[in-house]
mmCIF file of C-alpha atoms and ligand atoms in Angstrom:
data_model
loop_
_atom_site.group_PDB
_atom_site.id
_atom_site.type_symbol
_atom_site.label_atom_id
_atom_site.label_comp_id
_atom_site.label_asym_id
_atom_site.label_seq_id
_atom_site.Cartn_x
_atom_site.Cartn_y
_atom_site.Cartn_z
ATOM 1 C CA MET A 944 0.000 0.000 0.000
ATOM 2 C CA ARG A 945 1.505 3.336 -1.023
ATOM 3 C CA GLY A 946 0.526 6.907 -1.848
ATOM 4 C CA ARG A 947 -2.989 7.020 -3.222
ATOM 5 C CA GLU A 948 -4.258 3.968 -1.326
ATOM 6 C CA LEU A 949 -2.966 5.378 1.960
ATOM 7 C CA ARG A 950 -4.834 8.609 1.368
ATOM 8 C CA GLY A 951 -8.035 6.687 0.722
ATOM 9 C CA GLU A 952 -7.576 4.646 3.890
ATOM 10 C CA LEU A 953 -6.965 7.778 5.934
ATOM 11 C CA ASP A 954 -10.069 9.407 4.425
ATOM 12 C CA ALA A 955 -12.158 6.392 5.441
ATOM 13 C CA PHE A 956 -10.621 6.262 8.936
ATOM 14 C CA LEU A 957 -11.271 9.958 9.572
ATOM 15 C CA ALA A 958 -14.802 9.842 8.175
ATOM 16 C CA GLU A 959 -15.511 7.340 10.912
ATOM 17 C CA ASN A 960 -13.387 8.746 13.763
ATOM 18 C CA GLU A 961 -12.831 12.487 13.345
ATOM 19 C CA GLN A 962 -15.876 13.614 15.376
ATOM 20 C CA ASP A 963 -14.906 11.303 18.195
ATOM 21 C CA LEU A 964 -11.340 12.656 18.171
ATOM 22 C CA VAL A 965 -12.625 16.236 18.374
ATOM 23 C CA ALA A 966 -14.746 15.199 21.387
ATOM 24 C CA PHE A 967 -11.658 13.583 22.970
ATOM 25 C CA ARG A 968 -9.677 16.807 22.502
ATOM 26 C CA ARG A 969 -12.464 18.879 24.038
ATOM 27 C CA ASP A 970 -12.577 16.581 27.059
ATOM 28 C CA LEU A 971 -8.822 17.041 27.591
ATOM 29 C CA HIS A 972 -9.258 20.779 27.081
ATOM 30 C CA ARG A 973 -11.914 20.925 29.814
ATOM 31 C CA HIS A 974 -9.638 19.013 32.191
ATOM 32 C CA PRO A 975 -6.072 20.287 31.695
ATOM 33 C CA GLU A 976 -3.343 18.922 33.971
ATOM 34 C CA LEU A 977 0.031 20.496 34.715
ATOM 35 C CA ALA A 978 3.470 18.917 34.256
ATOM 36 C CA PHE A 979 3.883 15.561 36.056
ATOM 37 C CA ALA A 980 0.262 15.735 37.272
ATOM 38 C CA GLU A 981 -1.309 14.350 34.062
ATOM 39 C CA TYR A 982 -2.920 11.340 35.799
ATOM 40 C CA ARG A 983 -6.419 11.690 34.321
ATOM 41 C CA THR A 984 -5.037 12.466 30.860
ATOM 42 C CA THR A 985 -2.767 9.407 31.013
ATOM 43 C CA GLN A 986 -5.696 7.235 32.100
ATOM 44 C CA ARG A 987 -7.907 8.491 29.250
ATOM 45 C CA ILE A 988 -5.197 7.772 26.665
ATOM 46 C CA ALA A 989 -4.480 4.324 28.146
ATOM 47 C CA GLU A 990 -8.200 3.399 28.024
ATOM 48 C CA ARG A 991 -8.432 4.310 24.341
ATOM 49 C CA LEU A 992 -5.217 2.479 23.395
ATOM 50 C CA THR A 993 -6.335 -0.634 25.272
ATOM 51 C CA ALA A 994 -9.701 -0.505 23.480
ATOM 52 C CA ALA A 995 -7.751 -0.448 20.183
ATOM 53 C CA GLY A 996 -6.044 -3.705 21.188
ATOM 54 C CA LEU A 997 -2.737 -2.114 22.231
ATOM 55 C CA VAL A 998 -0.799 -2.590 25.465
ATOM 56 C CA PRO A 999 0.258 0.786 26.917
ATOM 57 C CA SER A 1000 2.960 1.009 29.570
ATOM 58 C CA VAL A 1001 2.483 3.922 31.987
ATOM 59 C CA LEU A 1002 5.721 5.584 33.169
ATOM 60 C CA PRO A 1003 6.683 4.927 36.837
ATOM 61 C CA ARG A 1004 5.438 8.322 38.126
ATOM 62 C CA GLY A 1005 1.961 7.506 36.793
ATOM 63 C CA THR A 1006 1.932 10.251 34.179
ATOM 64 C CA GLY A 1007 2.789 9.715 30.524
ATOM 65 C CA LEU A 1008 2.993 6.393 28.733
ATOM 66 C CA ILE A 1009 4.734 4.447 26.021
ATOM 67 C CA CYS A 1010 3.110 1.920 23.694
ATOM 68 C CA ASP A 1011 4.439 -0.131 20.784
ATOM 69 C CA VAL A 1012 2.476 -0.971 17.641
ATOM 70 C CA GLY A 1013 3.584 -3.733 15.298
ATOM 71 C CA SER A 1014 6.138 -6.503 15.449
ATOM 72 C CA GLY A 1015 9.808 -6.222 16.273
ATOM 73 C CA ASP A 1016 10.895 -7.003 12.713
ATOM 74 C CA GLY A 1017 12.269 -4.127 10.661
ATOM 75 C CA PRO A 1018 13.021 -0.605 11.849
ATOM 76 C CA THR A 1019 11.435 1.146 14.821
ATOM 77 C CA ILE A 1020 10.045 4.650 14.430
ATOM 78 C CA ALA A 1021 8.857 6.757 17.367
ATOM 79 C CA LEU A 1022 6.066 9.324 17.316
ATOM 80 C CA ARG A 1023 5.896 11.710 20.270
ATOM 81 C CA ALA A 1024 3.147 13.918 21.686
ATOM 82 C CA ASP A 1025 3.358 16.044 24.832
ATOM 83 C CA ILE A 1026 0.345 15.913 27.163
ATOM 84 C CA ASP A 1027 0.732 18.669 29.797
ATOM 85 C CA ALA A 1028 -1.041 22.027 30.165
ATOM 86 C CA LEU A 1029 0.123 25.471 31.329
ATOM 87 C CA PRO A 1030 -0.444 27.228 34.669
ATOM 88 C CA LEU A 1031 -2.589 30.058 33.326
ATOM 89 C CA GLN A 1032 -6.267 30.902 33.085
ATOM 90 C CA ASP A 1033 -8.427 29.973 30.101
ATOM 91 C CA GLU A 1034 -9.890 33.213 28.714
ATOM 92 C CA LYS A 1035 -11.970 31.670 25.917
ATOM 93 C CA ASP A 1036 -15.757 31.663 25.870
ATOM 94 C CA VAL A 1037 -16.309 28.180 24.454
ATOM 95 C CA SER A 1038 -18.232 25.102 25.585
ATOM 96 C CA TYR A 1039 -14.959 23.225 26.181
ATOM 97 C CA ARG A 1040 -13.372 25.968 28.309
ATOM 98 C CA SER A 1041 -11.055 24.740 31.097
ATOM 99 C CA THR A 1042 -12.871 23.833 34.315
ATOM 100 C CA ASP A 1043 -9.639 24.447 36.279
ATOM 101 C CA HIS A 1044 -8.919 28.155 36.852
ATOM 102 C CA GLY A 1045 -5.223 27.494 37.317
ATOM 103 C CA ALA A 1046 -4.590 25.441 34.190
ATOM 104 C CA CYS A 1047 -5.183 25.729 30.462
ATOM 105 C CA HIS A 1048 -4.127 23.855 27.321
ATOM 106 C CA ALA A 1049 -2.711 27.092 25.908
ATOM 107 C CA CYS A 1050 0.155 25.380 24.071
ATOM 108 C CA GLY A 1051 -2.044 22.953 22.106
ATOM 109 C CA HIS A 1052 -0.747 19.790 23.794
ATOM 110 C CA ASP A 1053 -4.356 18.530 23.968
ATOM 111 C CA VAL A 1054 -4.333 18.674 20.157
ATOM 112 C CA HIS A 1055 -0.941 16.897 19.909
ATOM 113 C CA THR A 1056 -2.208 14.167 22.270
ATOM 114 C CA THR A 1057 -5.421 13.669 20.291
ATOM 115 C CA ILE A 1058 -3.531 13.503 17.001
ATOM 116 C CA LEU A 1059 -1.192 10.836 18.340
ATOM 117 C CA LEU A 1060 -4.153 8.895 19.752
ATOM 118 C CA GLY A 1061 -5.892 8.927 16.341
ATOM 119 C CA THR A 1062 -2.636 7.945 14.656
ATOM 120 C CA SER A 1063 -2.204 5.081 17.154
ATOM 121 C CA VAL A 1064 -5.639 3.648 16.421
ATOM 122 C CA PHE A 1065 -5.066 3.921 12.651
ATOM 123 C CA LEU A 1066 -1.648 2.235 12.900
ATOM 124 C CA ALA A 1067 -3.080 -0.500 15.149
ATOM 125 C CA GLN A 1068 -5.601 -1.271 12.383
ATOM 126 C CA GLN A 1069 -2.783 -1.296 9.809
ATOM 127 C CA ALA A 1070 -0.742 -3.675 11.979
ATOM 128 C CA ALA A 1071 -3.737 -5.975 12.449
ATOM 129 C CA ALA A 1072 -4.114 -6.087 8.650
ATOM 130 C CA GLY A 1073 -0.410 -6.985 8.280
ATOM 131 C CA LEU A 1074 0.399 -3.631 6.641
ATOM 132 C CA LEU A 1075 2.935 -2.233 9.117
ATOM 133 C CA PRO A 1076 6.486 -3.049 7.923
ATOM 134 C CA GLY A 1077 8.161 -2.495 11.311
ATOM 135 C CA ARG A 1078 7.361 -1.133 14.713
ATOM 136 C CA VAL A 1079 6.014 2.253 15.796
ATOM 137 C CA ARG A 1080 6.658 3.433 19.349
ATOM 138 C CA LEU A 1081 4.052 5.880 20.613
ATOM 139 C CA ILE A 1082 5.395 8.267 23.228
ATOM 140 C CA PHE A 1083 2.805 10.247 25.207
ATOM 141 C CA GLN A 1084 5.275 12.440 27.073
ATOM 142 C CA PRO A 1085 4.513 14.259 30.332
ATOM 143 C CA ALA A 1086 5.908 17.622 31.445
ATOM 144 C CA GLU A 1087 7.155 19.287 28.274
ATOM 145 C CA GLU A 1088 6.543 22.712 29.802
ATOM 146 C CA LEU A 1089 8.667 22.110 32.893
ATOM 147 C CA PRO A 1090 10.748 21.044 30.863
ATOM 148 C CA GLY A 1091 12.049 17.605 31.742
ATOM 149 C CA GLY A 1092 9.485 15.087 30.525
ATOM 150 C CA ALA A 1093 11.654 14.060 27.574
ATOM 151 C CA LEU A 1094 14.481 13.179 29.972
ATOM 152 C CA GLU A 1095 12.017 11.180 32.088
ATOM 153 C CA VAL A 1096 10.937 9.191 29.000
ATOM 154 C CA MET A 1097 14.569 8.597 28.008
ATOM 155 C CA ALA A 1098 15.551 7.550 31.538
ATOM 156 C CA HIS A 1099 12.973 4.750 31.263
ATOM 157 C CA GLY A 1100 14.207 3.444 27.919
ATOM 158 C CA GLY A 1101 11.649 5.348 25.849
ATOM 159 C CA ILE A 1102 13.878 5.687 22.815
ATOM 160 C CA SER A 1103 16.133 2.648 23.216
ATOM 161 C CA GLY A 1104 16.016 0.651 19.993
ATOM 162 C CA VAL A 1105 14.343 3.538 18.162
ATOM 163 C CA ASP A 1106 15.880 4.444 14.794
ATOM 164 C CA ARG A 1107 14.102 7.731 14.178
ATOM 165 C CA ILE A 1108 11.636 10.016 15.971
ATOM 166 C CA PHE A 1109 8.993 12.493 14.804
ATOM 167 C CA GLY A 1110 6.943 15.114 16.607
ATOM 168 C CA LEU A 1111 4.835 18.155 15.817
ATOM 169 C CA HIS A 1112 3.590 21.363 17.391
ATOM 170 C CA CYS A 1113 0.591 23.561 16.695
ATOM 171 C CA ASP A 1114 1.534 26.739 14.819
ATOM 172 C CA PRO A 1115 -1.222 29.383 15.004
ATOM 173 C CA ARG A 1116 0.552 31.502 12.362
ATOM 174 C CA VAL A 1117 0.135 28.812 9.695
ATOM 175 C CA ASP A 1118 -3.209 27.985 8.030
ATOM 176 C CA VAL A 1119 -4.826 24.642 8.780
ATOM 177 C CA GLY A 1120 -3.900 22.085 6.110
ATOM 178 C CA GLN A 1121 -0.326 23.362 5.859
ATOM 179 C CA ILE A 1122 2.823 21.994 7.478
ATOM 180 C CA GLY A 1123 5.866 24.143 8.293
ATOM 181 C CA LEU A 1124 9.170 22.331 7.807
ATOM 182 C CA LYS A 1125 12.834 23.285 8.174
ATOM 183 C CA SER A 1126 16.088 21.303 8.195
ATOM 184 C CA GLY A 1127 18.614 22.117 10.927
ATOM 185 C CA PRO A 1128 17.730 24.114 14.051
ATOM 186 C CA ILE A 1129 14.016 25.003 14.355
ATOM 187 C CA THR A 1130 13.737 26.145 18.019
ATOM 188 C CA SER A 1131 16.256 27.772 20.355
ATOM 189 C CA ALA A 1132 18.008 27.136 23.615
ATOM 190 C CA CYS A 1133 16.919 29.118 26.651
ATOM 191 C CA ASP A 1134 18.851 28.974 29.932
ATOM 192 C CA LYS A 1135 18.642 30.972 33.154
ATOM 193 C CA LEU A 1136 21.599 32.811 34.618
ATOM 194 C CA SER A 1137 21.907 34.129 38.169
ATOM 195 C CA ILE A 1138 24.988 36.030 39.367
ATOM 196 C CA ARG A 1139 25.742 36.966 42.962
ATOM 197 C CA VAL A 1140 28.436 39.548 43.743
ATOM 198 C CA LYS A 1141 30.037 39.981 47.182
ATOM 199 C CA GLY A 1142 32.483 42.564 48.622
ATOM 200 C CA PRO A 1143 33.473 44.056 51.982
ATOM 201 C CA GLY A 1144 31.029 47.011 51.713
ATOM 202 C CA GLY A 1145 31.759 50.509 53.092
ATOM 203 C CA HIS A 1146 31.132 54.264 52.886
ATOM 204 C CA THR A 1147 30.654 55.862 49.443
ATOM 205 C CA ALA A 1148 33.237 58.481 50.513
ATOM 206 C CA ARG A 1149 35.983 55.870 50.414
ATOM 207 C CA PRO A 1150 35.418 53.436 47.472
ATOM 208 C CA HIS A 1151 39.201 53.025 47.117
ATOM 209 C CA LEU A 1152 39.445 51.449 50.595
ATOM 210 C CA THR A 1153 36.776 48.820 49.885
ATOM 211 C CA ALA A 1154 35.406 47.272 46.667
ATOM 212 C CA ASP A 1155 32.808 49.410 44.858
ATOM 213 C CA LEU A 1156 30.271 46.646 44.475
ATOM 214 C CA VAL A 1157 27.503 48.577 42.672
ATOM 215 C CA PHE A 1158 29.992 49.924 40.130
ATOM 216 C CA ALA A 1159 31.413 46.409 39.617
ATOM 217 C CA LEU A 1160 27.899 44.982 39.207
ATOM 218 C CA ALA A 1161 27.080 47.653 36.619
ATOM 219 C CA LYS A 1162 30.246 46.700 34.725
ATOM 220 C CA ILE A 1163 29.217 43.026 34.799
ATOM 221 C CA LEU A 1164 25.753 43.941 33.505
ATOM 222 C CA THR A 1165 27.111 45.799 30.493
ATOM 223 C CA GLU A 1166 30.421 44.019 29.859
ATOM 224 C CA LEU A 1167 29.157 40.422 29.783
ATOM 225 C CA PRO A 1168 26.643 40.864 26.924
ATOM 226 C CA ALA A 1169 29.123 43.119 25.082
ATOM 227 C CA ALA A 1170 32.041 40.683 25.408
ATOM 228 C CA LEU A 1171 29.828 37.715 24.418
ATOM 229 C CA SER A 1172 28.861 39.491 21.199
ATOM 230 C CA ARG A 1173 32.581 39.641 20.313
ATOM 231 C CA ARG A 1174 33.548 36.146 21.499
ATOM 232 C CA VAL A 1175 30.745 34.086 19.917
ATOM 233 C CA ASP A 1176 29.928 33.679 16.199
ATOM 234 C CA PRO A 1177 27.163 36.265 15.555
ATOM 235 C CA ARG A 1178 25.285 33.663 13.472
ATOM 236 C CA SER A 1179 24.576 31.692 16.659
ATOM 237 C CA SER A 1180 22.524 34.665 17.984
ATOM 238 C CA LEU A 1181 23.607 34.021 21.538
ATOM 239 C CA SER A 1182 21.989 36.734 23.627
ATOM 240 C CA LEU A 1183 22.231 37.449 27.340
ATOM 241 C CA VAL A 1184 19.451 39.750 28.557
ATOM 242 C CA TRP A 1185 19.026 40.769 32.208
ATOM 243 C CA GLY A 1186 15.600 40.749 33.816
ATOM 244 C CA LYS A 1187 16.371 41.411 37.490
ATOM 245 C CA VAL A 1188 19.027 43.425 39.371
ATOM 246 C CA GLU A 1189 19.333 44.090 43.094
ATOM 247 C CA ALA A 1190 21.962 45.833 45.238
ATOM 248 C CA GLY A 1191 22.128 48.276 48.133
ATOM 249 C CA THR A 1192 19.718 50.046 50.474
ATOM 250 C CA ALA A 1193 21.132 53.564 51.047
ATOM 251 C CA ALA A 1194 22.556 56.313 48.825
ATOM 252 C CA ASN A 1195 25.781 56.683 50.848
ATOM 253 C CA ALA A 1196 26.593 53.033 51.658
ATOM 254 C CA ILE A 1197 28.408 50.628 49.364
ATOM 255 C CA PRO A 1198 26.586 47.302 49.828
ATOM 256 C CA ASP A 1199 28.361 43.985 50.407
ATOM 257 C CA ASP A 1200 26.013 41.959 48.230
ATOM 258 C CA GLY A 1201 24.337 42.220 44.818
ATOM 259 C CA LEU A 1202 22.350 40.056 42.414
ATOM 260 C CA ALA A 1203 21.706 39.959 38.673
ATOM 261 C CA GLU A 1204 19.455 37.476 36.846
ATOM 262 C CA GLY A 1205 18.735 36.993 33.176
ATOM 263 C CA THR A 1206 18.240 34.548 30.335
ATOM 264 C CA VAL A 1207 20.646 33.201 27.749
ATOM 265 C CA ARG A 1208 19.027 32.387 24.403
ATOM 266 C CA CYS A 1209 20.877 30.762 21.570
ATOM 267 C CA LEU A 1210 20.087 29.463 18.081
ATOM 268 C CA ASP A 1211 23.178 27.272 17.721
ATOM 269 C CA GLU A 1212 23.805 23.988 19.517
ATOM 270 C CA ASN A 1213 27.632 24.277 19.692
ATOM 271 C CA ALA A 1214 27.501 27.824 21.054
ATOM 272 C CA TRP A 1215 24.898 26.647 23.593
ATOM 273 C CA HIS A 1216 27.181 23.887 24.873
ATOM 274 C CA ALA A 1217 30.088 26.366 25.208
ATOM 275 C CA ALA A 1218 28.078 29.217 26.802
ATOM 276 C CA PRO A 1219 28.373 28.464 30.567
ATOM 277 C CA ASP A 1220 32.187 28.155 30.588
ATOM 278 C CA LEU A 1221 32.604 31.264 28.457
ATOM 279 C CA ILE A 1222 30.256 33.357 30.613
ATOM 280 C CA LYS A 1223 31.999 32.150 33.780
ATOM 281 C CA ALA A 1224 35.441 33.136 32.423
ATOM 282 C CA LEU A 1225 34.194 36.590 31.391
ATOM 283 C CA LEU A 1226 32.499 37.093 34.760
ATOM 284 C CA GLU A 1227 35.664 36.214 36.695
ATOM 285 C CA SER A 1228 37.777 38.603 34.655
ATOM 286 C CA VAL A 1229 35.375 41.561 35.068
ATOM 287 C CA ALA A 1230 34.762 40.896 38.804
ATOM 288 C CA GLY A 1231 38.485 40.386 39.433
ATOM 289 C CA ALA A 1232 39.315 43.777 37.908
ATOM 290 C CA TYR A 1233 37.139 45.513 40.549
ATOM 291 C CA GLY A 1234 38.088 43.386 43.537
ATOM 292 C CA VAL A 1235 34.678 41.771 44.091
ATOM 293 C CA GLU A 1236 33.853 38.108 44.361
ATOM 294 C CA ALA A 1237 31.290 36.791 41.855
ATOM 295 C CA THR A 1238 29.565 33.408 41.726
ATOM 296 C CA MET A 1239 27.353 32.142 38.954
ATOM 297 C CA ASP A 1240 24.369 29.799 38.982
ATOM 298 C CA TYR A 1241 23.674 28.614 35.433
ATOM 299 C CA THR A 1242 20.454 26.613 34.970
ATOM 300 C CA ARG A 1243 20.258 24.674 31.739
ATOM 301 C CA GLY A 1244 16.967 24.794 29.862
ATOM 302 C CA VAL A 1245 16.708 22.835 26.637
ATOM 303 C CA PRO A 1246 19.051 22.747 23.636
ATOM 304 C CA PRO A 1247 17.728 23.822 20.212
ATOM 305 C CA VAL A 1248 15.668 21.248 18.274
ATOM 306 C CA VAL A 1249 17.947 20.347 15.349
ATOM 307 C CA ASN A 1250 16.036 18.622 12.540
ATOM 308 C CA ASP A 1251 17.755 15.864 10.569
ATOM 309 C CA GLU A 1252 17.508 16.515 6.837
ATOM 310 C CA SER A 1253 16.484 13.010 5.747
ATOM 311 C CA SER A 1254 13.750 12.952 8.423
ATOM 312 C CA VAL A 1255 12.460 16.333 7.191
ATOM 313 C CA ASP A 1256 12.358 14.820 3.675
ATOM 314 C CA MET A 1257 10.208 11.961 5.043
ATOM 315 C CA PHE A 1258 7.832 14.468 6.656
ATOM 316 C CA ALA A 1259 7.597 16.348 3.339
ATOM 317 C CA GLU A 1260 7.002 13.162 1.352
ATOM 318 C CA ALA A 1261 4.308 12.095 3.826
ATOM 319 C CA ALA A 1262 2.615 15.514 3.691
ATOM 320 C CA GLU A 1263 2.474 15.338 -0.113
ATOM 321 C CA ARG A 1264 0.990 11.836 0.140
ATOM 322 C CA ALA A 1265 -1.539 12.469 2.868
ATOM 323 C CA LEU A 1266 -2.411 16.167 2.575
ATOM 324 C CA GLY A 1267 -1.715 16.803 -1.074
ATOM 325 C CA PRO A 1268 0.719 18.914 -3.102
ATOM 326 C CA GLY A 1269 1.504 22.385 -1.785
ATOM 327 C CA SER A 1270 0.833 21.443 1.839
ATOM 328 C CA VAL A 1271 4.457 22.001 2.924
ATOM 329 C CA VAL A 1272 5.534 25.583 3.636
ATOM 330 C CA PRO A 1273 8.936 26.812 4.840
ATOM 331 C CA THR A 1274 9.185 27.857 8.489
ATOM 332 C CA GLN A 1275 11.774 29.800 10.480
ATOM 333 C CA GLN A 1276 13.760 29.000 13.578
ATOM 334 C CA SER A 1277 11.916 30.396 16.596
ATOM 335 C CA LEU A 1278 13.431 31.738 19.829
ATOM 336 C CA GLY A 1279 11.132 29.456 21.819
ATOM 337 C CA GLY A 1280 12.348 26.271 23.517
ATOM 338 C CA GLU A 1281 10.995 22.708 23.116
ATOM 339 C CA ASP A 1282 12.239 19.644 24.995
ATOM 340 C CA PHE A 1283 11.879 17.383 21.909
ATOM 341 C CA ALA A 1284 15.475 18.611 21.437
ATOM 342 C CA TRP A 1285 16.693 16.060 23.994
ATOM 343 C CA TYR A 1286 15.600 13.140 21.795
ATOM 344 C CA LEU A 1287 17.365 14.600 18.771
ATOM 345 C CA GLU A 1288 20.642 14.784 20.695
ATOM 346 C CA SER A 1289 20.528 10.953 20.734
ATOM 347 C CA ILE A 1290 18.732 9.830 17.558
ATOM 348 C CA PRO A 1291 17.834 11.417 14.204
ATOM 349 C CA GLY A 1292 14.366 12.807 13.652
ATOM 350 C CA ALA A 1293 12.361 15.904 12.900
ATOM 351 C CA PHE A 1294 9.832 18.267 14.408
ATOM 352 C CA ALA A 1295 7.117 19.849 12.236
ATOM 353 C CA ARG A 1296 4.827 22.837 12.677
ATOM 354 C CA LEU A 1297 1.161 22.012 12.145
ATOM 355 C CA GLY A 1298 -1.002 24.844 10.833
ATOM 356 C CA THR A 1299 -3.959 25.544 13.167
ATOM 357 C CA ARG A 1300 -5.286 28.896 11.889
ATOM 358 C CA THR A 1301 -8.605 29.092 10.077
ATOM 359 C CA PRO A 1302 -7.779 30.694 6.703
ATOM 360 C CA GLY A 1303 -8.730 34.363 6.996
ATOM 361 C CA GLY A 1304 -9.443 33.919 10.718
ATOM 362 C CA THR A 1305 -7.812 35.222 13.897
ATOM 363 C CA THR A 1306 -4.086 34.673 14.405
ATOM 364 C CA TYR A 1307 -3.708 33.461 17.998
ATOM 365 C CA ASP A 1308 -0.510 33.028 19.955
ATOM 366 C CA ILE A 1309 0.530 30.096 22.115
ATOM 367 C CA HIS A 1310 0.949 30.539 25.888
ATOM 368 C CA GLN A 1311 -1.999 32.978 25.898
ATOM 369 C CA GLY A 1312 -5.339 32.329 27.609
ATOM 370 C CA THR A 1313 -7.101 33.072 24.314
ATOM 371 C CA PHE A 1314 -5.236 30.432 22.277
ATOM 372 C CA ASP A 1315 -7.409 28.023 20.300
ATOM 373 C CA VAL A 1316 -7.132 25.973 17.120
ATOM 374 C CA ASP A 1317 -9.205 25.201 14.038
ATOM 375 C CA GLU A 1318 -10.120 21.623 14.970
ATOM 376 C CA GLN A 1319 -9.695 20.459 11.365
ATOM 377 C CA ALA A 1320 -6.019 20.446 12.356
ATOM 378 C CA ILE A 1321 -6.661 17.213 14.292
ATOM 379 C CA GLY A 1322 -7.525 15.252 11.144
ATOM 380 C CA MET A 1323 -4.629 16.900 9.295
ATOM 381 C CA GLY A 1324 -2.264 15.902 12.083
ATOM 382 C CA VAL A 1325 -3.476 12.280 12.060
ATOM 383 C CA ARG A 1326 -2.948 12.141 8.273
ATOM 384 C CA LEU A 1327 0.538 13.621 8.612
ATOM 385 C CA MET A 1328 1.770 11.477 11.511
ATOM 386 C CA ALA A 1329 0.334 8.192 10.182
ATOM 387 C CA ALA A 1330 1.763 8.849 6.716
ATOM 388 C CA THR A 1331 5.122 9.898 8.199
ATOM 389 C CA ALA A 1332 5.420 6.709 10.248
ATOM 390 C CA LEU A 1333 4.597 4.563 7.214
ATOM 391 C CA THR A 1334 6.810 6.577 4.844
ATOM 392 C CA SER A 1335 9.680 6.317 7.272
ATOM 393 C CA LEU A 1336 9.228 2.539 7.643
ATOM 394 C CA TRP A 1337 8.956 2.097 3.864
ATOM 395 C CA ASP A 1338 12.056 4.238 3.274
ATOM 396 C CA SER A 1339 14.240 2.736 6.023
ATOM 397 C CA PRO A 1340 16.554 -0.009 4.816
ATOM 398 C CA ILE A 1341 15.449 -3.446 6.007
ATOM 399 C CA PRO A 1342 18.219 -4.792 8.276
ATOM 400 C CA THR A 1343 20.299 -7.652 6.947
ATOM 401 C CA LEU A 1344 20.418 -11.001 8.751
ATOM 402 C CA ASP A 1345 23.956 -10.097 9.938
ATOM 403 C CA GLN A 1346 22.719 -6.825 11.480
ATOM 404 C CA ILE A 1347 19.878 -8.618 13.261
ATOM 405 C CA THR A 1348 22.272 -11.296 14.577
ATOM 406 C CA ASN A 1349 24.734 -8.605 15.770
ATOM 407 C CA ALA A 1350 21.965 -6.697 17.513
ATOM 408 C CA LEU A 1351 20.930 -9.837 19.354
ATOM 409 C CA THR A 1352 24.444 -10.794 20.527
HETATM 410 ZN ZN1 ZN B 2065 4.484 25.629 25.519
HETATM 411 ZN ZN1 ZN B 2066 4.176 23.290 23.486
#
């Protein structure tokens, strides 16, 4: 079964199941759950997978699950959806508005979850009909927003034995029916930096007898971003921006303690890996020049999502097959972060942007209480993910007997 037949099968599957999938999404939307608290969501997904004849395995914390479809012969492809909501209030006036004032599916993870559920049921039917030439691992990942859920999945063997992984995210700036694709980096790294400066303190009349801590802190605030812009390749767009500064209590007293906090964003993976050591060295040299002691607390966020070119090609081929010609549009690297990046540090794969805007309709933004999608995106997402899994299995070389024997020994 290829191309045209797949499209027909997807049409038939969605004619029967699309309404039910929309209802499933609305139920999740009414009952959003925050990172690592997605117990109800996990239960709902597990019930549906079990009803489709699959055997889901819930992660040890009780949130998120993994489930394999198909036999162990041939390659293994993973499809990932994130299932958590955000800690903000739903501001929409719709029948499926969140019933929890402190949580809202404002990043579209309810849509991602529903798409993967629909894809799972379709692939289970394909496997039962003997049409799945390999194995598909379904990853319903908790806690993307924390972030950390991807690491939790990986710590429990979620991608061991997986050859390639695919994921998608709602994009409210792209019309429904279109898919945004890009090879190479597609999201950015975002880390948090906190710097504490200490000195002896003293009277502002005698800065030469102590260490002028406020002056030194001001130098750190301006010199670090300036020096970084000259030490790092400008194409990596590494930017350090301060969001919080504190020091002192009186106009005529030099304080003994100060604090600066900010974020480090970066488009390039190599520059991201090098950033903490470089910032620490710059900090020590500036602080040392003014006789103050500076310590740094660098909290890693996520690396950029770096799409593998051949996996992007598979996404594009699948989109042409399942959504028709002209469905793929170019997309740009965003300054947002996405923990799918952790998987792609270990195995090849790609992350796509799924159009969710009604053509001619409102352009929403994610992480806003007003965010919503054109629910036709659910069917589009099922078409895309099912076709991508099959395309990837069809295109992956079948392992030789030697490779299978080596893998077993
Ligand atoms: Zn988000
Ligand atoms: Zn998200």
